[in-house]
Coordinates of C-alpha atoms in Angstrom, one line a residue:
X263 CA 0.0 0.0 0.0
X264 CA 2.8 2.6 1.1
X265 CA 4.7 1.8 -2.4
X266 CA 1.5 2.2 -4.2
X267 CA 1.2 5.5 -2.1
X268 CA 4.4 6.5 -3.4
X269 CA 4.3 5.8 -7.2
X270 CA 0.7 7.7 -7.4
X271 CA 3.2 11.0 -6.2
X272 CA 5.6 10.2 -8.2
X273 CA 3.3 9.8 -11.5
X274 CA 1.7 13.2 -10.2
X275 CA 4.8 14.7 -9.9
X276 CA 6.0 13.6 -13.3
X277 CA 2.7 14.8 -14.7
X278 CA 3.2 18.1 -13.6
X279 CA 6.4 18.4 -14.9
X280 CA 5.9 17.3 -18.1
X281 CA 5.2 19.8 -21.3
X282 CA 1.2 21.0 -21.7
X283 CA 1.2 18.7 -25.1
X284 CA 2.3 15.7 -22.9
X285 CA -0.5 16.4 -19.8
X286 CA -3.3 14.0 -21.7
X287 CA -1.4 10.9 -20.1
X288 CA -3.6 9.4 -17.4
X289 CA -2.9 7.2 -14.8
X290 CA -3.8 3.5 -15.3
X291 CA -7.5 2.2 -13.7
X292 CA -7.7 0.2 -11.2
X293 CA -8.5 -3.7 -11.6
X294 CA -12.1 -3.6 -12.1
X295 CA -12.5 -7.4 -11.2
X296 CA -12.8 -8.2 -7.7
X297 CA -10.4 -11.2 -7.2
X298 CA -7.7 -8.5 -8.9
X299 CA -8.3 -5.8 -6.0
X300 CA -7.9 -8.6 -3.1
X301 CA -5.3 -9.6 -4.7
X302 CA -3.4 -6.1 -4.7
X303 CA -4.9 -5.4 -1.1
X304 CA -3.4 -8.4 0.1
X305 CA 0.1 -7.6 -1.4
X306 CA -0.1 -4.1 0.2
X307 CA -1.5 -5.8 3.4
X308 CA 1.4 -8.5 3.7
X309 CA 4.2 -5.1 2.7
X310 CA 3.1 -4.0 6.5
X311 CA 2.9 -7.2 7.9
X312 CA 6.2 -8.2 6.7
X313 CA 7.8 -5.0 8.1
X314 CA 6.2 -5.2 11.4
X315 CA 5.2 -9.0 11.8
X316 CA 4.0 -8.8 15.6
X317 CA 1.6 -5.9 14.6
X318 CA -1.6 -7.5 15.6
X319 CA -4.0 -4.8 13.6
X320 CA -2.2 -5.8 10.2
X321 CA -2.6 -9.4 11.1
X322 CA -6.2 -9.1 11.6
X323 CA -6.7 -7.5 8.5
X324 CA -5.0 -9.7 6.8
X325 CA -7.1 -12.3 8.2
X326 CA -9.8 -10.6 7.3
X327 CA -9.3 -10.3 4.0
X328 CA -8.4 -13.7 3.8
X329 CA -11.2 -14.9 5.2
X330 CA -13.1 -12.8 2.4
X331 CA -11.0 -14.9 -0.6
X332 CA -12.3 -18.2 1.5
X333 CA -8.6 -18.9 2.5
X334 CA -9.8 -20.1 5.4
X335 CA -6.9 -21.9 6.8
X336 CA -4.5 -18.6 6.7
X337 CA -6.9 -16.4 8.1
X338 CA -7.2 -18.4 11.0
X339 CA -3.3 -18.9 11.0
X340 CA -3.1 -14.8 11.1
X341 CA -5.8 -14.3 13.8
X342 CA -3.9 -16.6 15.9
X343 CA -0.9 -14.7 15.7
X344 CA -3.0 -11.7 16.3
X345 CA -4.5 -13.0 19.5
X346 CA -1.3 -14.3 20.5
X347 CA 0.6 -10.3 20.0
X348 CA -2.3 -8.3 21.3
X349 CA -1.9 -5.4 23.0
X350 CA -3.5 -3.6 26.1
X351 CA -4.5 -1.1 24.0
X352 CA -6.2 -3.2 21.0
X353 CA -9.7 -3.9 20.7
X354 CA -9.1 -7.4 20.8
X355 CA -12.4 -8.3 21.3
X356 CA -13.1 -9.0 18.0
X357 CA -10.3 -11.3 17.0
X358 CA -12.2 -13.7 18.8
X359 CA -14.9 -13.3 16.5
X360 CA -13.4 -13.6 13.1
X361 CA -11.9 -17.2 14.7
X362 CA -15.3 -17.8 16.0
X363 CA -16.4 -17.3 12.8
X364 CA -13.7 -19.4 11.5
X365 CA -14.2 -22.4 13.6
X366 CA -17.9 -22.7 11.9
X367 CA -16.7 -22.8 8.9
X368 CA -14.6 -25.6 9.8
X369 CA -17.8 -27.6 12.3
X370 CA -16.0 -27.0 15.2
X371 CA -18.7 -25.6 17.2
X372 CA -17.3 -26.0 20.6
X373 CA -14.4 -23.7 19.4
X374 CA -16.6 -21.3 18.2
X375 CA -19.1 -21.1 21.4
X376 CA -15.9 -20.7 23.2
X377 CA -14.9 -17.5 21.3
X378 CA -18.1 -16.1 20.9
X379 CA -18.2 -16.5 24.8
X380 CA -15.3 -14.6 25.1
X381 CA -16.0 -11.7 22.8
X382 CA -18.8 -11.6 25.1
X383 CA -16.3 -11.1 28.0
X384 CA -14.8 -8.6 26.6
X385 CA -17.4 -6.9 25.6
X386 CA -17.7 -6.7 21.9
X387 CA -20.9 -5.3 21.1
X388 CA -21.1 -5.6 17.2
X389 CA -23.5 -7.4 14.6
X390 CA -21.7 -9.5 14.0
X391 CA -20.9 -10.7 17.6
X392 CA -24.3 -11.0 17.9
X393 CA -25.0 -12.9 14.9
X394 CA -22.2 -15.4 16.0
X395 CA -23.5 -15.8 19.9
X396 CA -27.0 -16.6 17.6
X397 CA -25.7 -19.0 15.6
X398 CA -24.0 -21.1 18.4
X399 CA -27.1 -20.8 20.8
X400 CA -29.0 -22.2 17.8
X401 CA -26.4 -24.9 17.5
X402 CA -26.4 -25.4 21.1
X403 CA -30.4 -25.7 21.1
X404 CA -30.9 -22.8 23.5
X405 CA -33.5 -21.1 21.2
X406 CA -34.4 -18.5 23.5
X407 CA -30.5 -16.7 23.8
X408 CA -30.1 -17.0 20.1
X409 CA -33.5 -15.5 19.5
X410 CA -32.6 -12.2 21.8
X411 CA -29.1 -12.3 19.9
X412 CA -30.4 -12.6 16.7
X413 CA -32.8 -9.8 17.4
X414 CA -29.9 -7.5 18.3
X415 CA -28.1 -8.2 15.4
X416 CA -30.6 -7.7 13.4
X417 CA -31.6 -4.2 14.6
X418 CA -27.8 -3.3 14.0
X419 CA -28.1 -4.6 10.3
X420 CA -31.6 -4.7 9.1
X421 CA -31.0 -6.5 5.9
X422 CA -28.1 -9.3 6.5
X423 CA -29.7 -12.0 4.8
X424 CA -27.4 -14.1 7.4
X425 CA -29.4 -13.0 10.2
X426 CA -33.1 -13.6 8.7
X427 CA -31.2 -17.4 8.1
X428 CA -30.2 -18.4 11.5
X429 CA -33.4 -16.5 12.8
X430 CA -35.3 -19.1 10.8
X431 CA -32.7 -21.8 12.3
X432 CA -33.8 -20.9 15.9
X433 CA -37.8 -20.9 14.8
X434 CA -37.8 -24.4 13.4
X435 CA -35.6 -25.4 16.6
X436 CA -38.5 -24.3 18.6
X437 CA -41.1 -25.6 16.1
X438 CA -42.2 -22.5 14.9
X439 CA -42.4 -24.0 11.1
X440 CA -44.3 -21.0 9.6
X441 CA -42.1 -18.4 11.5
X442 CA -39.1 -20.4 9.6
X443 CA -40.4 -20.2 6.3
X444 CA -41.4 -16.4 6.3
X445 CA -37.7 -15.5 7.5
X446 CA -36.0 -17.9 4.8
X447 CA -38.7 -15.5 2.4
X448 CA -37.3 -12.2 4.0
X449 CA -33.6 -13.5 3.8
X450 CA -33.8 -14.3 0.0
X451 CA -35.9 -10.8 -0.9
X452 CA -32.6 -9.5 0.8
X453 CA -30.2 -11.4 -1.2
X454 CA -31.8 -13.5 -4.1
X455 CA -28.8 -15.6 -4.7
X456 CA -28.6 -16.8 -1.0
X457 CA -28.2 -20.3 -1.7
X458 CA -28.2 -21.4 2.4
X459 CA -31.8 -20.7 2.7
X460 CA -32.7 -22.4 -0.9
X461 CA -30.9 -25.5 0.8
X462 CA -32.7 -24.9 4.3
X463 CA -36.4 -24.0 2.8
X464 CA -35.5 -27.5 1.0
X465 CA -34.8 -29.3 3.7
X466 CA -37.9 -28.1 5.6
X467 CA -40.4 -28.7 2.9
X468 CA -38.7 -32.4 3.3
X469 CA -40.0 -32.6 6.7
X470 CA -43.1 -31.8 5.8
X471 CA -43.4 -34.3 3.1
X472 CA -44.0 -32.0 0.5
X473 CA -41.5 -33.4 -1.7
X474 CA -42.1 -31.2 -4.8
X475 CA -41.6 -27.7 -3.4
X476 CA -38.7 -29.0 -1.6
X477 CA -37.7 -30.0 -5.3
X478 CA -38.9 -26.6 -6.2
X479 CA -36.4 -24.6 -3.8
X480 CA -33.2 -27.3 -4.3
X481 CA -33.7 -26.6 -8.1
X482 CA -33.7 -23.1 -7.9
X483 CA -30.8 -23.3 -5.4
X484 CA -29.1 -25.3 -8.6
X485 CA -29.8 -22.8 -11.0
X486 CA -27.2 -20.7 -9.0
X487 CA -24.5 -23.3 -7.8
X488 CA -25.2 -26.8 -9.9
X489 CA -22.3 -28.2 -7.6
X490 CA -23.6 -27.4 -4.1
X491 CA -23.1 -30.5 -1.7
X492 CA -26.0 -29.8 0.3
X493 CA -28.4 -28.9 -2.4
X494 CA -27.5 -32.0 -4.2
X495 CA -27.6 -34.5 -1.2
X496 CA -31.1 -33.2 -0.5
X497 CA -32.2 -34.0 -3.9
X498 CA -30.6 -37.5 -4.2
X499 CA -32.4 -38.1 -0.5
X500 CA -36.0 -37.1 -1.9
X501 CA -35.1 -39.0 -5.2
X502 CA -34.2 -41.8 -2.6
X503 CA -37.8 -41.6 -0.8
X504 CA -39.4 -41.7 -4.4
X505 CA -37.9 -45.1 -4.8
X506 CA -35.5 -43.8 -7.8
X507 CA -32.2 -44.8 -7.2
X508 CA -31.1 -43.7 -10.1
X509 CA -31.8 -40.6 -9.9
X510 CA -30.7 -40.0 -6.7
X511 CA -27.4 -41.4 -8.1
X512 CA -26.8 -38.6 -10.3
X513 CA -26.9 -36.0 -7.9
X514 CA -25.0 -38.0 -5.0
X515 CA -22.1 -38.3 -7.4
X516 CA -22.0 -34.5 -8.8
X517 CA -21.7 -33.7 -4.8
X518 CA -19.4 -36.6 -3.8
X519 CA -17.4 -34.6 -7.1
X520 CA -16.8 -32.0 -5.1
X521 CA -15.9 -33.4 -1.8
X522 CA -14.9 -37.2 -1.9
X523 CA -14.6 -37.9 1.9
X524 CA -18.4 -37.6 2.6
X525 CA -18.3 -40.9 3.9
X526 CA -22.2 -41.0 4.6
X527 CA -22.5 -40.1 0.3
X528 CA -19.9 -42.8 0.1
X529 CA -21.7 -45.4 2.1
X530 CA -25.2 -44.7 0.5
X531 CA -23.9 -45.0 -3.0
X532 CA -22.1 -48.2 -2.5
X533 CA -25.9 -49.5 -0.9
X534 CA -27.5 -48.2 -3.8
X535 CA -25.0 -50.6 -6.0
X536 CA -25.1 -53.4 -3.9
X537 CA -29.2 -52.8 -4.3
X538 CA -28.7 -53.5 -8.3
X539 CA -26.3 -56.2 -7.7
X540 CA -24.1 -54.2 -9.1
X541 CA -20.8 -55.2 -7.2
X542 CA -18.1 -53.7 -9.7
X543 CA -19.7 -50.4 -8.9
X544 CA -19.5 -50.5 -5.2
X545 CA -16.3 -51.3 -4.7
X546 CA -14.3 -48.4 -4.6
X547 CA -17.0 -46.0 -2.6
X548 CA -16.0 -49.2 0.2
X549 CA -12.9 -49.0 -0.3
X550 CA -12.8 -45.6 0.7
X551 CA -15.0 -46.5 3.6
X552 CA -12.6 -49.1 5.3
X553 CA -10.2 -46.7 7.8
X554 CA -13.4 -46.2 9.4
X555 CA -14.1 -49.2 11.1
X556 CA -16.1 -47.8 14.1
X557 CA -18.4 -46.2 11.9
X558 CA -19.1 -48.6 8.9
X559 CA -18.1 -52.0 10.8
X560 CA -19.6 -53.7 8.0
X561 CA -17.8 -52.3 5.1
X562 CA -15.2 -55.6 5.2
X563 CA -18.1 -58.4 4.6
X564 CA -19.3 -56.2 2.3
X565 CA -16.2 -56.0 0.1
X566 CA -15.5 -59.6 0.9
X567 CA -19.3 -60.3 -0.7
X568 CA -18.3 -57.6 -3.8
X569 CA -14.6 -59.3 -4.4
X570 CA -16.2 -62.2 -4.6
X571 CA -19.0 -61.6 -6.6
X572 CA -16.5 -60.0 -9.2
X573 CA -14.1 -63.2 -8.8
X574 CA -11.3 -61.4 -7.0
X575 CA -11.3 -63.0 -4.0
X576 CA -8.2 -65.1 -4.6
X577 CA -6.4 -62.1 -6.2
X578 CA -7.3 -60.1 -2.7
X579 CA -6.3 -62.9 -0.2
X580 CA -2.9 -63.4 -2.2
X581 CA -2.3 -59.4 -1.9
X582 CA -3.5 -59.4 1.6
X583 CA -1.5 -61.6 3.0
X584 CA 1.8 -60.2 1.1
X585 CA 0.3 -56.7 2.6
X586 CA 0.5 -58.2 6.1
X587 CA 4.2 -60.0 5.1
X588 CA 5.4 -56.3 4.8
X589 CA 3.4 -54.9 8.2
X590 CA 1.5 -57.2 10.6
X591 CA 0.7 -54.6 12.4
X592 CA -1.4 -53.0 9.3
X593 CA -5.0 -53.6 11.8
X594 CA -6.9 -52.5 8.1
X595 CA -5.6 -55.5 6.2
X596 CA -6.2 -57.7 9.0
X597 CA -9.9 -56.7 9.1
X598 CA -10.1 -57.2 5.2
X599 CA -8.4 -60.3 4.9
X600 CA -10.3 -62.0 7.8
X601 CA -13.7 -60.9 6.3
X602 CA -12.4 -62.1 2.9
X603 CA -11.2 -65.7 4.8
X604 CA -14.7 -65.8 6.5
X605 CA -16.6 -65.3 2.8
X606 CA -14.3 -68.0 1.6
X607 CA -15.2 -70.0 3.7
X608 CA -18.9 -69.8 4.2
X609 CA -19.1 -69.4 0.1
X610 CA -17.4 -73.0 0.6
X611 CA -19.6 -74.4 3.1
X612 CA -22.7 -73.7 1.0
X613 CA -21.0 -75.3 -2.2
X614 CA -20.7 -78.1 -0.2
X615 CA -24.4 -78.2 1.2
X616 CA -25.9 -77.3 -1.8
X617 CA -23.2 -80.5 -3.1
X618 CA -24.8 -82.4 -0.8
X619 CA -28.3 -81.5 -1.6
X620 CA -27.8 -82.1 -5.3
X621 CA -26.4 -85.7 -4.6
X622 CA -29.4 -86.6 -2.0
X623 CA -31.8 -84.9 -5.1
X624 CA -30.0 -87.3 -7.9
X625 CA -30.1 -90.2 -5.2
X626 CA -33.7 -89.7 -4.6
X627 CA -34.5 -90.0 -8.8
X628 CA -32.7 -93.3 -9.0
X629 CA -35.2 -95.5 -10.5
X630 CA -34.7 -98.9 -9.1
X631 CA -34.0 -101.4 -11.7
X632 CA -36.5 -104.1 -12.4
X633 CA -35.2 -107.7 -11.9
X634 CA -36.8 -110.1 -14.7
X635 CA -37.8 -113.7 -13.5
X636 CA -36.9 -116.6 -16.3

């Protein structure tokens, strides 16, 4: 920023020193495109952090702005470091909700209710405080506080289409159905393109078991962001409920596109496969399912029954058991390789029952021979 500072003088100076003929030279415009101007406020932004690193004002700008750009993981690096170099004289308050805010965007709501407690300590009085102690008394189920902090914060900002949003949260925690919807209503006249409260009208039309205006509002939550996990899940769940698997396919895999460790999305599309008997299919949404064993307990018999469906299930015992060679200790082999063993096995006790069975059957239709007296 200071060098930027210093090069608009120096063009003005040069301007004015320049011939009358020569004064139609104007300065460049700035980047009109909005990722370009972070991108230059940043660089000015990490000029004064680099000269004074334990500034904690430039650090929380910083984070700020990188929180803005959805760089989520150096924002919250840089309000750390501001926390960690405040001063008596900062208003410090607020760091604590910018990593509050953080924390939520991460689910780690006890990290967040302990910040937002703590700006509340210290007395920050700001919307978005509020909004923040709202959205973790909503998270927390205690409707009532979020409700009076919601209020607040939405007397400070009348038109955050946030606040109408987690308003709605807290009146569908306490039941108040038609309450929701109306502030989902206000909160998109506010912002039309607020996909959240698409997703949430959505997921409360689901409740109600009015399937197709829940479609409706997913749909029109599409138009905007086709790739949206949460949109999508709901509309493979409803596509679920209408008994079309394959429907509800297409839209699990366009979100599981975007984020590939949703292990419920994983576990649901490997049931849907195993539904078709399509084993091929299901084996690598398991597979991806097995370092979870406390979870998905099942996920081993259920590869063991896909590898041998497919005819792999000497080909997996052979690399399983060179797997353990190299590390017995490897507990995720183990559990594979015992569930494939036990499918072996009881695949071989029924080939020998159902042996059995045909022998007593082709016993049973000897015809006795017929002995001719001379």
């Amino acid at each position: 920023m200071r060098t930027a500072v210093i090069l608009g003088f120096l063009w003005v100076g040069l301007l004015a020193c320049r011939p009358a003929e020569r004064q139609e030279l104007r300065i460049p415009p700035l980047p009109a495109d909005e990722a370009q101007v972070q991108q230059a406020s940043l660089t000015a932004l990490s000029e004064f952090v680099d000269d004074e690193p334990r500034n904690s004002v430039y650090l929380y700008r910083r984070a700020l702005l990188y929180e803005r750009m959805r760089r989520y993981g150096e924002s919250l690096r840089d309000v750390n470091r501001a926390i960690e170099n405040r001063r008596t004289g900062d208003a410090y308050g607020r760091y604590y909700v910018l990593r509050g805010r953080l924390y939520l965007y991460r689910n780690r709501v006890d990290s967040a209710y302990a910040d937002a407690v703590q700006s509340e300590k210290l007395g920050v009085q700001s919307a978005a405080a509020y909004l923040l102690r709202g959205q973790m008394y909503t998270l927390k189920r205690e409707y009532t506080k979020a409700a009076e902090a919601l209020q607040i914060a939405r007397q400070m900002t009348p038109f955050d289409p946030q606040v109408f949003y987690w308003q709605a949260n807290a009146a569908a925690g306490t039941g108040d159905t038609t309450r929701a919807l109306n502030l989902l209503q206000e909160s998109l006249a506010a912002r039309p393109d607020y996909i959240q409260a698409y997703n949430r009208l959505a997921e409360i039309h689901i409740g109600l078991r009015d399937l197709p205006t829940a479609k409706r509002y997913a749909f029109a939550g599409l138009r905007l962001d086709s790739t949206n996990i949460y949109l999508n899940n709901n509309l493979g769940r409803m596509y679920r409920r209408t008994n079309e698997p394959d429907s509800a396919l297409a839209f699990y895999r366009r979100s599981l596109a975007r984020d590939t460790s949703q292990h419920t999305l994983n576990y649901e599309i490997a049931a849907i496969h195993l539904e078709k008997k399509r084993y091929w299919s299901a084996i690598p949404y398991l597979e991806r399912l097995v370092k979870r064993p406390a979870r998905y307990p099942d996920v081993p018999d259920l590869l063991a029954v896909c590898y041998d469906r497919t005819g792999q299930e000497r080909a997996k015992l052979e690399t399983f058991e060179l797997m353990l060679a190299a590390d017995s200790t490897d507990t995720q082999t183990q559990r594979l390789l015992a569930a494939l063993a036990r499918r072996v096995q009881q695949r071989r006790r029924q080939a020998a029952m159902d042996s059995l069975a045909d022998r007593r059957r082709r016993f049973m239709d000897i015809q006795p021979v017929e002995i001719k007296r001379r």
